[in-house]
PDB file of C-alpha atoms and ligand atoms in Angstrom:
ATOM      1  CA  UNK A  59     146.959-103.383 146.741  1.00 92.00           C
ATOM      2  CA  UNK A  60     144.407-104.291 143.707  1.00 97.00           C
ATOM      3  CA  UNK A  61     142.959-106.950 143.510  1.00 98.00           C
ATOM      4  CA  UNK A  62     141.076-107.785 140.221  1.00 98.00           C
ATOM      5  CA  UNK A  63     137.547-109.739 140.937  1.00 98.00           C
ATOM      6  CA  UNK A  64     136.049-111.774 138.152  1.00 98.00           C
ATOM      7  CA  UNK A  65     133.106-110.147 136.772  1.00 98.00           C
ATOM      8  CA  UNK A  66     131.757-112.273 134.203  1.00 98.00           C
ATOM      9  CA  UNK A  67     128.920-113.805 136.007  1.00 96.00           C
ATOM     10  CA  UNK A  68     128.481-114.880 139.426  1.00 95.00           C
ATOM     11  CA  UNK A  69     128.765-114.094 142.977  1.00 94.00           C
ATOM     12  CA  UNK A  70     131.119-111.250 142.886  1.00 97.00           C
ATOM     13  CA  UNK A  71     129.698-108.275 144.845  1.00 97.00           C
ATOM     14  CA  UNK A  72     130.156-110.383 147.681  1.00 97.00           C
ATOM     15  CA  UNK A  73     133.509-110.604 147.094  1.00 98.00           C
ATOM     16  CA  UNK A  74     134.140-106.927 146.402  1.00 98.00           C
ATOM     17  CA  UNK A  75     132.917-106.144 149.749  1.00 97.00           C
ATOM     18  CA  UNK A  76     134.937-108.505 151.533  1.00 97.00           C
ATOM     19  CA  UNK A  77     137.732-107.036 149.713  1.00 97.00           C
ATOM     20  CA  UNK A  78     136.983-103.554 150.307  1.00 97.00           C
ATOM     21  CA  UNK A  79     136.365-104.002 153.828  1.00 96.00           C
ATOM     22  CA  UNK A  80     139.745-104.981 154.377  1.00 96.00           C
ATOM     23  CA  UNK A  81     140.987-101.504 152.739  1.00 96.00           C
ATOM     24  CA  UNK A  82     141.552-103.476 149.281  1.00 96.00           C
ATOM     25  CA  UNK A  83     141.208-101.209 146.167  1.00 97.00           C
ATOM     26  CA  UNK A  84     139.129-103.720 143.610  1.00 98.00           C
ATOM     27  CA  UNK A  85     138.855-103.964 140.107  1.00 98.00           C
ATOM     28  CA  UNK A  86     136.159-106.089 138.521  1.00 98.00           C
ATOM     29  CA  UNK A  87     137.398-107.579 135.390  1.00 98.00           C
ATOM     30  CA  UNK A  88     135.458-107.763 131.937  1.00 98.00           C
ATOM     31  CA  UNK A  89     138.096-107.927 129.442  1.00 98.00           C
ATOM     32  CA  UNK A  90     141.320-108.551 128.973  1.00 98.00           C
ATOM     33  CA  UNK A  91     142.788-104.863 129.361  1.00 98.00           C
ATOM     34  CA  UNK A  92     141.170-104.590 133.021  1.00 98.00           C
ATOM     35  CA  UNK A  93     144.116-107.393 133.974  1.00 98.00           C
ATOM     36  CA  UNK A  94     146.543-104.657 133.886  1.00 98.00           C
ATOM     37  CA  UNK A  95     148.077-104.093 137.448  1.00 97.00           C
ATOM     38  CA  UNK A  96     146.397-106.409 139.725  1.00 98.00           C
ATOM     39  CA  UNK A  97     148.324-107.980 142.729  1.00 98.00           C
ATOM     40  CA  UNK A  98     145.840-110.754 143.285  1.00 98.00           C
ATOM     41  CA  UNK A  99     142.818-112.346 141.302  1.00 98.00           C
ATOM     42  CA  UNK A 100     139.290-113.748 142.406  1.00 98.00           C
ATOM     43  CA  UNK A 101     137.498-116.197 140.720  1.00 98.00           C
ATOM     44  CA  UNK A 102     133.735-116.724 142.009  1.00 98.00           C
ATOM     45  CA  UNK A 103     131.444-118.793 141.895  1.00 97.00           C
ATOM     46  CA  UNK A 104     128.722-119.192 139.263  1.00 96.00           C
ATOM     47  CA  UNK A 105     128.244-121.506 136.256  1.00 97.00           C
ATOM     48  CA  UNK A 106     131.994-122.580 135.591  1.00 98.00           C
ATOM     49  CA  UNK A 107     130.813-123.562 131.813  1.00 97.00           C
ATOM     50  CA  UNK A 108     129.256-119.882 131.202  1.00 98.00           C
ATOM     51  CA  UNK A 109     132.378-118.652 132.942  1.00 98.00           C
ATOM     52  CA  UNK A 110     134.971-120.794 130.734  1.00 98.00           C
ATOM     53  CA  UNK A 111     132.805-120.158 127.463  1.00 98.00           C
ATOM     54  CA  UNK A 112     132.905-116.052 127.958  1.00 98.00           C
ATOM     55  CA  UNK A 113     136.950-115.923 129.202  1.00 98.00           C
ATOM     56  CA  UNK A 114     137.561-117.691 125.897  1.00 98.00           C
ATOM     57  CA  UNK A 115     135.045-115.385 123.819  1.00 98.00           C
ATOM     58  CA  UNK A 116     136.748-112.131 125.662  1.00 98.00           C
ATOM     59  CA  UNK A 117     139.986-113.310 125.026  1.00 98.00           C
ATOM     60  CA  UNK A 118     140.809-113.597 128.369  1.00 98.00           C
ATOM     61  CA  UNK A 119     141.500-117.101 129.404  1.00 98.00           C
ATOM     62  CA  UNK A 120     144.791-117.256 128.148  1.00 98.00           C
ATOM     63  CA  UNK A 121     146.421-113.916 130.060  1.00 98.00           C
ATOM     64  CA  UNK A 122     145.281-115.482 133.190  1.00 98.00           C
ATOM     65  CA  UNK A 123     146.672-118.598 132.645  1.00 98.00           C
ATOM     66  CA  UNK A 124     149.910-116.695 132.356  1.00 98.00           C
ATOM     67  CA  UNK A 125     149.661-114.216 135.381  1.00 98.00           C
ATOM     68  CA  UNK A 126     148.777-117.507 137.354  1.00 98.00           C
ATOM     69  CA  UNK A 127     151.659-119.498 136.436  1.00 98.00           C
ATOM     70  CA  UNK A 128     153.932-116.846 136.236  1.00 98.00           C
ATOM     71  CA  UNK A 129     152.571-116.551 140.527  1.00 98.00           C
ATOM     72  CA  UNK A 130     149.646-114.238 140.757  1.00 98.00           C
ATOM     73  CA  UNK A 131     148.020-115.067 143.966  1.00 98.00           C
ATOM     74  CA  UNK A 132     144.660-116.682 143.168  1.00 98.00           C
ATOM     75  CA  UNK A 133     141.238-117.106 145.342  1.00 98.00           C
ATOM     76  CA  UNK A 134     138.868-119.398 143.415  1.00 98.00           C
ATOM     77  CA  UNK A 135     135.445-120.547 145.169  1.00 98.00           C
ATOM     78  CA  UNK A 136     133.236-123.161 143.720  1.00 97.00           C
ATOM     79  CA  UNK A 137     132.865-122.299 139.631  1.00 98.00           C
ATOM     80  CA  UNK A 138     136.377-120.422 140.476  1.00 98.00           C
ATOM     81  CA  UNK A 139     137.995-124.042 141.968  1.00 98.00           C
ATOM     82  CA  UNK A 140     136.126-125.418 138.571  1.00 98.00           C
ATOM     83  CA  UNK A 141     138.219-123.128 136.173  1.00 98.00           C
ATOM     84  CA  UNK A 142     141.376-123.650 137.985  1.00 98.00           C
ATOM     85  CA  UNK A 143     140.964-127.629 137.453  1.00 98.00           C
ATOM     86  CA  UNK A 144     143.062-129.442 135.305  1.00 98.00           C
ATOM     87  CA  UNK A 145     141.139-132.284 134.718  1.00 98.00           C
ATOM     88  CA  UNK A 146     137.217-132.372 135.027  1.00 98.00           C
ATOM     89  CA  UNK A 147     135.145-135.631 135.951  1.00 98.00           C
ATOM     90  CA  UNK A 148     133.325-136.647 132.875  1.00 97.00           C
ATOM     91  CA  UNK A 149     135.714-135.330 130.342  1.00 94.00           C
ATOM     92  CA  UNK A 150     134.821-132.082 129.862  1.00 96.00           C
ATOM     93  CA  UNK A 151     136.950-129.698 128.657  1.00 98.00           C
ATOM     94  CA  UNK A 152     138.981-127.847 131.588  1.00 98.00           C
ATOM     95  CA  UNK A 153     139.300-124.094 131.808  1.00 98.00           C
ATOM     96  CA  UNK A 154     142.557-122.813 133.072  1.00 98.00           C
ATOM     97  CA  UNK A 155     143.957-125.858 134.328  1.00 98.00           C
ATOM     98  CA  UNK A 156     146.580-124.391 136.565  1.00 98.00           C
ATOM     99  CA  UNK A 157     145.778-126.211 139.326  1.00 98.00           C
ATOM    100  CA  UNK A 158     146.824-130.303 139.616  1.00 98.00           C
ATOM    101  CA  UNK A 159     143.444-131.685 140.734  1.00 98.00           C
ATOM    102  CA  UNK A 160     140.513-133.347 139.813  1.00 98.00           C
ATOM    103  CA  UNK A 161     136.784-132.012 140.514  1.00 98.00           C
ATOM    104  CA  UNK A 162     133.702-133.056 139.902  1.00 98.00           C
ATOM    105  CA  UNK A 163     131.053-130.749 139.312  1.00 97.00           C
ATOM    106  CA  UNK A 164     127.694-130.896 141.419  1.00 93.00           C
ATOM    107  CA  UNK A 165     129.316-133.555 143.330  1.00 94.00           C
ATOM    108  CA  UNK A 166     127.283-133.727 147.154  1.00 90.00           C
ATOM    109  CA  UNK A 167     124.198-134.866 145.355  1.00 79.00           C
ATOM    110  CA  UNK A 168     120.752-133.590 144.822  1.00 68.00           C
ATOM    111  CA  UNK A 169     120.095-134.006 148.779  1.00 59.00           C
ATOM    112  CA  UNK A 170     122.903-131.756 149.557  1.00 64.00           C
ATOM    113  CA  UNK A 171     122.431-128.907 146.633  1.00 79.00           C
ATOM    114  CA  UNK A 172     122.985-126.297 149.621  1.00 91.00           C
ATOM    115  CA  UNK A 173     124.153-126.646 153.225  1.00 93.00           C
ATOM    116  CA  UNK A 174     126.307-124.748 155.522  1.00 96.00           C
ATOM    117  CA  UNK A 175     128.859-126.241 158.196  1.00 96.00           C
ATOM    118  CA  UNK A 176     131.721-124.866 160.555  1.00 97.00           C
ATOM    119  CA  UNK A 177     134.747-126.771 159.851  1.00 96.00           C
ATOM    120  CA  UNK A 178     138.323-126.780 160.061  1.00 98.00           C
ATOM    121  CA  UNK A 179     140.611-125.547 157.451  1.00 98.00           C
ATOM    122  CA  UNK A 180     144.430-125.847 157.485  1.00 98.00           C
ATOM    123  CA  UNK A 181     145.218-124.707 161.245  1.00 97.00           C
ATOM    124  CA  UNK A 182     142.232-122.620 161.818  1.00 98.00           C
ATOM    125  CA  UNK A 183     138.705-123.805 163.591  1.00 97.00           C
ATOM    126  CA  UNK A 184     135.289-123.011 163.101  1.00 97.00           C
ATOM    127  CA  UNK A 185     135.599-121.710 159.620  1.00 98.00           C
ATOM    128  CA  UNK A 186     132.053-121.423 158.285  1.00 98.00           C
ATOM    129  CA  UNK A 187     131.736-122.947 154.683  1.00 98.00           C
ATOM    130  CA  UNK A 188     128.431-122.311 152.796  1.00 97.00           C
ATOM    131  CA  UNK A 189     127.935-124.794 149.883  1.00 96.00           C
ATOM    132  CA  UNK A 190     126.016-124.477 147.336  1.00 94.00           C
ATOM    133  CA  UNK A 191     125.531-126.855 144.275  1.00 94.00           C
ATOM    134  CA  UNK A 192     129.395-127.774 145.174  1.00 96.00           C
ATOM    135  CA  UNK A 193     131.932-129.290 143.598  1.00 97.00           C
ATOM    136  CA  UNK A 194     134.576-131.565 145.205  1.00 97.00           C
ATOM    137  CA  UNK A 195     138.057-132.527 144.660  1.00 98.00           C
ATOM    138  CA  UNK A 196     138.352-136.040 143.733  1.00 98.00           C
ATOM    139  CA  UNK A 197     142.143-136.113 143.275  1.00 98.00           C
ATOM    140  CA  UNK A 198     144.968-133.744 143.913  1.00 98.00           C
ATOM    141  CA  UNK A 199     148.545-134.405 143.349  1.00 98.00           C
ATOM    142  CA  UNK A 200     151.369-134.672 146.188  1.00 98.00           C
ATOM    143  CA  UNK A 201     152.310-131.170 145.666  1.00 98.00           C
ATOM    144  CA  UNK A 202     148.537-129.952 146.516  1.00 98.00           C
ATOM    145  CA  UNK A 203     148.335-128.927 149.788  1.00 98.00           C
ATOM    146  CA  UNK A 204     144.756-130.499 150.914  1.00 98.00           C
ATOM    147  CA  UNK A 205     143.436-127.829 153.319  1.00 98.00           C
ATOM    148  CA  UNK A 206     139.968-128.943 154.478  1.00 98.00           C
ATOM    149  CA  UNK A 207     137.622-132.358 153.804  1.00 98.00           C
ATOM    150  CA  UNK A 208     133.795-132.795 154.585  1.00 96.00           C
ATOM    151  CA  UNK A 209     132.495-136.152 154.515  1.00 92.00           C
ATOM    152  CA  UNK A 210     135.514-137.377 153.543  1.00 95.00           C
ATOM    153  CA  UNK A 211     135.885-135.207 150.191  1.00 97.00           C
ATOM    154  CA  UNK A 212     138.575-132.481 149.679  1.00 98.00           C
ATOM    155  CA  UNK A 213     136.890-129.339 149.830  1.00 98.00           C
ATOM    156  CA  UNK A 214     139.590-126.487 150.693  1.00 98.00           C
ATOM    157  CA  UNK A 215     143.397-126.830 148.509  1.00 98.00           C
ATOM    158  CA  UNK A 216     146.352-124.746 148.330  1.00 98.00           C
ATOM    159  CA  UNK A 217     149.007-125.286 145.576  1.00 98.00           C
ATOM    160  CA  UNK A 218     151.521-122.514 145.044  1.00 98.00           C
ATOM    161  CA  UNK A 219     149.894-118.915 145.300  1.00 98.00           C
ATOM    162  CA  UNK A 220     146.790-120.614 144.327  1.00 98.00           C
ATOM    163  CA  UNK A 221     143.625-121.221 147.187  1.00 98.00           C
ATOM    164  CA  UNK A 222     141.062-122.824 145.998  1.00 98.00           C
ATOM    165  CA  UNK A 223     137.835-123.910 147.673  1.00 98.00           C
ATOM    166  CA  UNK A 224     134.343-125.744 147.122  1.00 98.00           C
ATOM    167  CA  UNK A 225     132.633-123.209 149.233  1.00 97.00           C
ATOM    168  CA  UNK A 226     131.988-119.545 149.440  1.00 97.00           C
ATOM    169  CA  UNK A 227     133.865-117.860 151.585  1.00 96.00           C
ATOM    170  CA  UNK A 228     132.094-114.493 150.447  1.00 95.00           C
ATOM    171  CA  UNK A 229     128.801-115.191 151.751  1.00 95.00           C
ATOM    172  CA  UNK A 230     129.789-115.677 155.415  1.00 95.00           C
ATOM    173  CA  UNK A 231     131.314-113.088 158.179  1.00 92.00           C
ATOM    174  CA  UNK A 232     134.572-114.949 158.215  1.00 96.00           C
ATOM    175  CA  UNK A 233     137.370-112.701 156.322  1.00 96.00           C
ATOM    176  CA  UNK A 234     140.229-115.152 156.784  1.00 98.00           C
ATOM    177  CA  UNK A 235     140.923-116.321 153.366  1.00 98.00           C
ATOM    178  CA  UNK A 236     140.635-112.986 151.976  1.00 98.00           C
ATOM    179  CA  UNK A 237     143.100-111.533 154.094  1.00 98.00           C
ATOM    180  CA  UNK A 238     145.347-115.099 152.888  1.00 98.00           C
ATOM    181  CA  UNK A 239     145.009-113.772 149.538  1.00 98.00           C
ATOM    182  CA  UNK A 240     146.098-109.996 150.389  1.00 98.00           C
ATOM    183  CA  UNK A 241     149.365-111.670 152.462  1.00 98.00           C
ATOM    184  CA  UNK A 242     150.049-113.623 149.273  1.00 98.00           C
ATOM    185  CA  UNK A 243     149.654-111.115 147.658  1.00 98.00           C
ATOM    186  CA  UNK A 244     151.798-108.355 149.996  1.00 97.00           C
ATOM    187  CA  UNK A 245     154.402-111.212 149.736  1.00 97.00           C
ATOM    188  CA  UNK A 246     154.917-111.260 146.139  1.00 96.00           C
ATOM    189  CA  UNK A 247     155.327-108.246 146.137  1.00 90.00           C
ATOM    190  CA  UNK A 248     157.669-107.558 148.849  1.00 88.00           C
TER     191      UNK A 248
HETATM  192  N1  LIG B 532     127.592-126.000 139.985  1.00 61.45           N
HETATM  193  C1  LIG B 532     128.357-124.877 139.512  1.00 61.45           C
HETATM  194  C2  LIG B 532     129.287-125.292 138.371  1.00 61.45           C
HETATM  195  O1  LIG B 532     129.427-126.438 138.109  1.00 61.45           O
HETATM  196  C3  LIG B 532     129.172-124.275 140.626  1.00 61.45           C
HETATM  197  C4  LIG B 532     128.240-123.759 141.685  1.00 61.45           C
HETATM  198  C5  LIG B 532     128.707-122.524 142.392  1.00 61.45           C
HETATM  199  O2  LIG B 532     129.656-121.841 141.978  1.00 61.45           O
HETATM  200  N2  LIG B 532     128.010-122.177 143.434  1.00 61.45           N
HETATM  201  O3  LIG B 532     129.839-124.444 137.733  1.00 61.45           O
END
């Protein structure tokens, strides 16, 4: 199992050693050829416009579009859930736009820049969810599976092989929805 990680910018060492701690080989991607062969992506947090600006530079934005649609089992966490966005409060420009939603960037406010909960998510309970300068779904369509809210704002979706989430996963203990992506993952391929 490979699974490429994002490795443009951002938060994704943490990642990496989720990953590898659950016997997952990794591949940190920097161009396009280093999409060759992976089972499953990660897209991590960061600065989604630095992240957007150098997958279009690298010539990279448009392969991934393709492995996603074509089913490659996705992970994206705060800039990640940014890229995936079809449409983007304010009118910027979206990145990938795979994923029927709306976000808006920054969205909990300058009072809530960082703060960490336990919530639930989908069936589970006491999922720890670390946020920092988060975005939040403001719209998802009916085929968007909504997975987790927090003060009343969408936080956690699932839409096809793609899971995408607000917070970051990465920087708590909880290895949940990286072992979600490897079972996507082992499915597809299966
Ligand atoms: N605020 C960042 C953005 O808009 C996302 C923050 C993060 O990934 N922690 O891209």
């Amino acid at each position: 199992m490979k699974i490429g990680v994002l490795a443009l910018q951002g938060a994704f060492i943490e990642h990496i050693g989720a990953l590898t701690g659950l016997g997952c080989e990794c591949a940190e991607l920097r161009q396009a050829a280093d999409l060759e062969g992976i089972d499953a992506l990660v897209l991590p947090g960061g600065e989604s416009t630095v992240q957007g600006k150098l997958l279009r530079q690298l010539g990279m934005l448009e392969p991934i579009k393709a492995m996603i649609k074509d089913g490659l089992p996705v992970l994206a966490t705060c800039a990640g859930l940014i890229l995936l966005a079809g449409k983007i409060e304010g009118g910027e420009t979206p990145h990938l736009a795979t994923l029927p939603v709306t976000v808006a960037r920054n969205a909990f406010g300058r009072q809530l820049a960082s703060f960490h909960i336990r919530g639930k998510l989908g069936e589970w309970t006491d999922v720890p969810m670390t946020f920092i300068r988060a975005p939040y779904i403001t719209k998802a369509e009916p085929a968007v599976e909504v997975l987790a809210t927090v003060r009343n704002h969408i936080v956690a979706v699932k839409y096809k092989n793609q899971l995408a989430l607000a917070f970051h996963p990465e920087l708590d203990e909880d290895i949940r929805l990286h072992r979600w992506l490897m079972q996507l993952a082992e499915s597809r391929k299966a």
